[in-house]
Amino acid sequence: GAGVSQSPSNKVTEKGKDVELRCDPISGHTALYWYRQSLGQGLEFLIYFQGNSAPDKSGLPSDRFSAERTGGSVSTLTIQRTQQEDSAVYLCASSFIVREKLFFGSGTQLSVL
Amino acid sequence: ELKVEQNPLFLSMQEGKNYTIYCNYSTTSDRLYWYRQDPGKSLESLFVLLSNGAVKQEGRLMASLDTKARLSTLHITAAVHDLSATYFCAGAANYGQNFVFGPGTRLSVLP
């Protein structure tokens, strides 16, 4: 596609359930990022993938969060045993190469009840 | 560790007025990015500033970079309501995830 695609756009789940968020970056983009944005707040870095290198997981808030990127393309962010404080917009971004400007997806609004 | 600050965090201005948003960063960053986020929307790239003294302009927005002062500015000329949004700057770290975002400046342009 022409842009970064994220699905679902909205996800409502119950506390304790697992969720999977998907990101399909722009074709050919080697770098992929996940950020979290709480209401009215800035961007919180979660994880970064660059080519075939080991991902930078330094921003993941707990071991309930994990992400993978298959075949250097699609990425999935998984949150296990969701908590109410996980409620936020999860943004995915990609760039052609490292340190080039980011193209953001429209985000997934996660609500944990 | 690169840290990025912005001020002001909130800005309310009248149409037709000029104003500047400031972005300070703590350590060496050889490029600086500006993004815009409309309410309920995602982020859109505005400018990438690649070197000291770089200046870029798009419509009523002009961004500049002073790497010696570790300062970037986003100047708004003759503001219009359509510019109401949150503006983020981001520095480029030479490690890990590379991008460090500021907290954002929420701009409201009033008629």
XYZ file of C-alpha atoms in Angstrom, chain A residues 15-87:
73
model
C -8.605 -6.613 31.629
C -6.482 -9.749 31.608
C -7.015 -10.608 27.964
C -4.242 -10.726 25.360
C -4.272 -8.455 22.319
C -2.348 -8.348 19.045
C -1.809 -5.176 17.082
C -0.610 -5.304 13.493
C 1.526 -2.943 11.455
C 2.204 -3.181 7.732
C 4.978 -0.702 6.859
C 5.633 0.972 3.568
C 7.170 -1.482 1.139
C 10.955 -1.292 1.144
C 11.217 0.489 4.475
C 13.851 -1.219 6.579
C 13.205 0.512 9.899
C 10.015 0.014 11.905
C 9.041 1.604 15.197
C 6.276 1.186 17.743
C 5.239 4.100 19.948
C 2.522 4.556 22.522
C 0.613 7.770 23.041
C -1.682 8.291 25.992
C -4.457 10.872 25.791
C -2.980 14.336 25.385
C 0.549 13.086 25.931
C 3.702 12.768 23.875
C 5.149 9.703 22.231
C 6.573 6.887 24.318
C 9.054 4.713 22.432
C 8.393 0.987 22.701
C 10.496 -1.000 20.249
C 12.510 -0.551 17.062
C 13.398 -2.966 14.264
C 16.128 -2.315 11.726
C 16.644 -4.806 8.938
C 17.857 -8.131 10.237
C 19.442 -6.673 13.367
C 18.268 -7.581 16.824
C 15.418 -5.243 17.803
C 15.895 -2.482 20.347
C 13.401 -3.449 23.057
C 14.549 -0.875 25.576
C 11.212 0.956 25.614
C 8.922 -1.975 26.389
C 7.303 -1.164 29.746
C 7.051 -4.744 31.024
C 7.499 -8.355 29.994
C 3.806 -8.439 29.082
C 4.773 -6.550 25.934
C 6.480 -8.225 23.005
C 6.810 -7.608 19.288
C 8.052 -9.396 16.258
C 8.673 -8.520 12.668
C 8.377 -11.272 10.145
C 10.305 -11.307 6.908
C 11.449 -7.744 7.457
C 7.957 -6.478 6.785
C 4.804 -6.891 8.876
C 5.121 -6.412 12.614
C 2.887 -7.558 15.440
C 2.839 -6.010 18.903
C 1.427 -8.352 21.524
C 0.241 -7.297 24.954
C -0.473 -10.141 27.353
C -2.780 -9.936 30.363
C -3.814 -6.382 29.510
C -4.200 -3.822 32.268
C -6.207 -0.601 32.286
C -3.018 1.441 32.152
C -2.283 -0.128 28.768
C -5.121 1.925 27.286
